[in-house]
């Protein structure tokens, strides 16, 4: 899930991404991968919280849509349950999550 915070002092939206433990179980690592990091699976490592959830914060440009997915333990792709919409992925044969700012 994610939350959007539009900043008054900058032309960006601060987005807090969160993957809950109840969705991913005992995962050791989650990467946030998408348009904002050129779909690089090696970057975008999310911080593991004491609760077992994973979290990341990004400042994204306004008036854009970004496709993304979560990569769990380098083996399993999942979508965001709170995505604004879903679009077919040309790479994975599944849908990508989309956030519109």
C-alpha atoms as an extended CHARMM CRD file, in Angstrom:
* protein
*
       101  EXT
         1         1  UNK       CA              0.0000000000        0.0000000000        0.0000000000  PROA      1               0.0000000000
         2         2  UNK       CA              1.0930000000        3.5730000000       -0.3520000000  PROA      2               0.0000000000
         3         3  UNK       CA              0.2110000000        7.0720000000        0.7850000000  PROA      3               0.0000000000
         4         4  UNK       CA              0.7370000000       10.2990000000       -1.1360000000  PROA      4               0.0000000000
         5         5  UNK       CA              1.8030000000       13.5870000000        0.4450000000  PROA      5               0.0000000000
         6         6  UNK       CA              1.8280000000       16.6060000000       -1.8600000000  PROA      6               0.0000000000
         7         7  UNK       CA              4.5170000000       19.0420000000       -0.7370000000  PROA      7               0.0000000000
         8         8  UNK       CA              3.7590000000       22.7680000000       -0.7700000000  PROA      8               0.0000000000
         9         9  UNK       CA              7.4100000000       23.7870000000       -1.0320000000  PROA      9               0.0000000000
        10        10  UNK       CA              8.4380000000       21.4380000000       -3.8740000000  PROA      10              0.0000000000
        11        11  UNK       CA              6.9180000000       20.2470000000       -7.1370000000  PROA      11              0.0000000000
        12        12  UNK       CA              6.9550000000       16.6120000000       -6.0230000000  PROA      12              0.0000000000
        13        13  UNK       CA              4.7650000000       14.1750000000       -4.1920000000  PROA      13              0.0000000000
        14        14  UNK       CA              6.3020000000       12.2170000000       -1.3100000000  PROA      14              0.0000000000
        15        15  UNK       CA              5.0720000000        8.6520000000       -1.5560000000  PROA      15              0.0000000000
        16        16  UNK       CA              5.4050000000        6.1860000000        1.3050000000  PROA      16              0.0000000000
        17        17  UNK       CA              5.3250000000        2.6120000000        0.0140000000  PROA      17              0.0000000000
        18        18  UNK       CA              4.6550000000       -0.1970000000        2.4670000000  PROA      18              0.0000000000
        19        19  UNK       CA              4.4190000000       -3.9610000000        2.0640000000  PROA      19              0.0000000000
        20        20  UNK       CA              2.8260000000       -5.6750000000        5.0250000000  PROA      20              0.0000000000
        21        21  UNK       CA              4.1320000000       -8.8750000000        6.5740000000  PROA      21              0.0000000000
        22        22  UNK       CA              0.6590000000      -10.4170000000        6.2340000000  PROA      22              0.0000000000
        23        23  UNK       CA              1.1150000000      -10.1810000000        2.4440000000  PROA      23              0.0000000000
        24        24  UNK       CA              4.7100000000      -11.4260000000        2.1610000000  PROA      24              0.0000000000
        25        25  UNK       CA              5.1520000000      -13.6900000000        5.1720000000  PROA      25              0.0000000000
        26        26  UNK       CA              8.7000000000      -14.1310000000        6.4410000000  PROA      26              0.0000000000
        27        27  UNK       CA             10.4300000000      -12.3310000000        3.5730000000  PROA      27              0.0000000000
        28        28  UNK       CA             14.0080000000      -11.2120000000        4.1630000000  PROA      28              0.0000000000
        29        29  UNK       CA             14.1670000000       -8.5950000000        1.4080000000  PROA      29              0.0000000000
        30        30  UNK       CA             11.7920000000       -6.5190000000       -0.7140000000  PROA      30              0.0000000000
        31        31  UNK       CA             12.8080000000       -4.2540000000       -3.5880000000  PROA      31              0.0000000000
        32        32  UNK       CA             10.6000000000       -1.5090000000       -4.9900000000  PROA      32              0.0000000000
        33        33  UNK       CA             11.1590000000       -1.7050000000       -8.7480000000  PROA      33              0.0000000000
        34        34  UNK       CA              9.5960000000        0.4860000000      -11.4150000000  PROA      34              0.0000000000
        35        35  UNK       CA              9.7430000000        3.3630000000      -13.8590000000  PROA      35              0.0000000000
        36        36  UNK       CA             11.3430000000        5.6020000000      -11.2150000000  PROA      36              0.0000000000
        37        37  UNK       CA             14.4960000000        3.4100000000      -11.0610000000  PROA      37              0.0000000000
        38        38  UNK       CA             14.5410000000        2.0600000000      -14.6330000000  PROA      38              0.0000000000
        39        39  UNK       CA             13.2630000000       -1.3330000000      -13.4210000000  PROA      39              0.0000000000
        40        40  UNK       CA             16.6470000000       -2.0670000000      -11.8600000000  PROA      40              0.0000000000
        41        41  UNK       CA             16.0820000000       -5.0690000000       -9.5860000000  PROA      41              0.0000000000
        42        42  UNK       CA             19.2950000000       -4.3370000000       -7.6480000000  PROA      42              0.0000000000
        43        43  UNK       CA             18.2010000000       -0.9190000000       -6.3560000000  PROA      43              0.0000000000
        44        44  UNK       CA             15.1280000000        0.1510000000       -4.4600000000  PROA      44              0.0000000000
        45        45  UNK       CA             15.7340000000       -2.0370000000       -1.4200000000  PROA      45              0.0000000000
        46        46  UNK       CA             13.0370000000       -1.3110000000        1.1220000000  PROA      46              0.0000000000
        47        47  UNK       CA             13.7090000000       -0.9770000000        4.8500000000  PROA      47              0.0000000000
        48        48  UNK       CA             12.5490000000       -3.8820000000        6.9780000000  PROA      48              0.0000000000
        49        49  UNK       CA             10.6190000000       -2.6880000000       10.0260000000  PROA      49              0.0000000000
        50        50  UNK       CA             10.4730000000       -4.4230000000       13.4230000000  PROA      50              0.0000000000
        51        51  UNK       CA              6.9100000000       -5.4800000000       12.5870000000  PROA      51              0.0000000000
        52        52  UNK       CA              8.1470000000       -7.4490000000        9.5750000000  PROA      52              0.0000000000
        53        53  UNK       CA              6.6440000000       -4.9010000000        7.1710000000  PROA      53              0.0000000000
        54        54  UNK       CA              8.8510000000       -3.2030000000        4.5620000000  PROA      54              0.0000000000
        55        55  UNK       CA              8.8500000000        0.5280000000        3.8350000000  PROA      55              0.0000000000
        56        56  UNK       CA             10.3420000000        3.0310000000        1.3700000000  PROA      56              0.0000000000
        57        57  UNK       CA              9.8270000000        6.7320000000        0.6660000000  PROA      57              0.0000000000
        58        58  UNK       CA             10.2560000000        8.3620000000       -2.7490000000  PROA      58              0.0000000000
        59        59  UNK       CA              9.7260000000       11.8990000000       -3.9990000000  PROA      59              0.0000000000
        60        60  UNK       CA              8.0510000000       11.5780000000       -7.4140000000  PROA      60              0.0000000000
        61        61  UNK       CA              7.4590000000       14.2250000000      -10.0690000000  PROA      61              0.0000000000
        62        62  UNK       CA              3.9470000000       15.6040000000      -10.3890000000  PROA      62              0.0000000000
        63        63  UNK       CA              1.5900000000       15.0170000000      -13.3280000000  PROA      63              0.0000000000
        64        64  UNK       CA              2.9740000000       11.5690000000      -14.1090000000  PROA      64              0.0000000000
        65        65  UNK       CA              2.0550000000        7.9330000000      -13.7650000000  PROA      65              0.0000000000
        66        66  UNK       CA              4.5890000000        5.3320000000      -12.6820000000  PROA      66              0.0000000000
        67        67  UNK       CA              4.4020000000        1.5770000000      -13.1560000000  PROA      67              0.0000000000
        68        68  UNK       CA              5.9870000000       -0.5330000000      -10.4300000000  PROA      68              0.0000000000
        69        69  UNK       CA              6.0160000000       -3.8620000000       -8.6080000000  PROA      69              0.0000000000
        70        70  UNK       CA              7.5760000000       -5.3240000000       -5.4900000000  PROA      70              0.0000000000
        71        71  UNK       CA             10.2530000000       -8.0220000000       -5.8140000000  PROA      71              0.0000000000
        72        72  UNK       CA             10.2280000000      -10.2720000000       -2.7500000000  PROA      72              0.0000000000
        73        73  UNK       CA             13.4350000000      -12.1690000000       -1.8980000000  PROA      73              0.0000000000
        74        74  UNK       CA             14.6260000000      -11.8260000000       -5.5190000000  PROA      74              0.0000000000
        75        75  UNK       CA             12.1540000000      -14.5390000000       -6.5790000000  PROA      75              0.0000000000
        76        76  UNK       CA              8.5210000000      -13.3980000000       -6.3820000000  PROA      76              0.0000000000
        77        77  UNK       CA              6.8370000000      -10.3610000000       -7.9350000000  PROA      77              0.0000000000
        78        78  UNK       CA              3.7670000000       -8.8640000000       -6.2690000000  PROA      78              0.0000000000
        79        79  UNK       CA              1.5420000000       -5.8890000000       -6.9660000000  PROA      79              0.0000000000
        80        80  UNK       CA              0.3540000000       -3.1630000000       -4.6600000000  PROA      80              0.0000000000
        81        81  UNK       CA             -3.1890000000       -3.6860000000       -3.4060000000  PROA      81              0.0000000000
        82        82  UNK       CA             -3.8060000000        0.0820000000       -3.3460000000  PROA      82              0.0000000000
        83        83  UNK       CA             -2.6060000000        0.8020000000       -6.9070000000  PROA      83              0.0000000000
        84        84  UNK       CA             -4.5170000000        3.4920000000       -8.7720000000  PROA      84              0.0000000000
        85        85  UNK       CA             -4.8270000000        1.1220000000      -11.7490000000  PROA      85              0.0000000000
        86        86  UNK       CA             -3.0920000000       -1.9580000000      -13.1900000000  PROA      86              0.0000000000
        87        87  UNK       CA             -1.5580000000       -2.2330000000      -16.6670000000  PROA      87              0.0000000000
        88        88  UNK       CA             -0.1960000000       -5.2920000000      -18.5030000000  PROA      88              0.0000000000
        89        89  UNK       CA              3.5480000000       -5.7800000000      -18.1030000000  PROA      89              0.0000000000
        90        90  UNK       CA              5.5090000000       -6.4380000000      -21.2840000000  PROA      90              0.0000000000
        91        91  UNK       CA              8.1540000000       -8.3080000000      -19.2600000000  PROA      91              0.0000000000
        92        92  UNK       CA              6.4490000000      -10.5530000000      -16.7320000000  PROA      92              0.0000000000
        93        93  UNK       CA              3.2290000000      -11.5330000000      -18.4680000000  PROA      93              0.0000000000
        94        94  UNK       CA              1.3110000000      -10.1160000000      -15.5190000000  PROA      94              0.0000000000
        95        95  UNK       CA             -0.0160000000       -6.6950000000      -14.5650000000  PROA      95              0.0000000000
        96        96  UNK       CA              2.0400000000       -3.8570000000      -13.1030000000  PROA      96              0.0000000000
        97        97  UNK       CA              0.7880000000       -1.5830000000      -10.3660000000  PROA      97              0.0000000000
        98        98  UNK       CA              0.3780000000        2.0570000000      -11.3810000000  PROA      98              0.0000000000
        99        99  UNK       CA              0.5120000000        5.1590000000       -9.2010000000  PROA      99              0.0000000000
       100       100  UNK       CA             -0.6170000000        8.4870000000      -10.6310000000  PROA      100             0.0000000000
       101       101  UNK       CA              0.7200000000       11.6600000000       -9.0870000000  PROA      101             0.0000000000
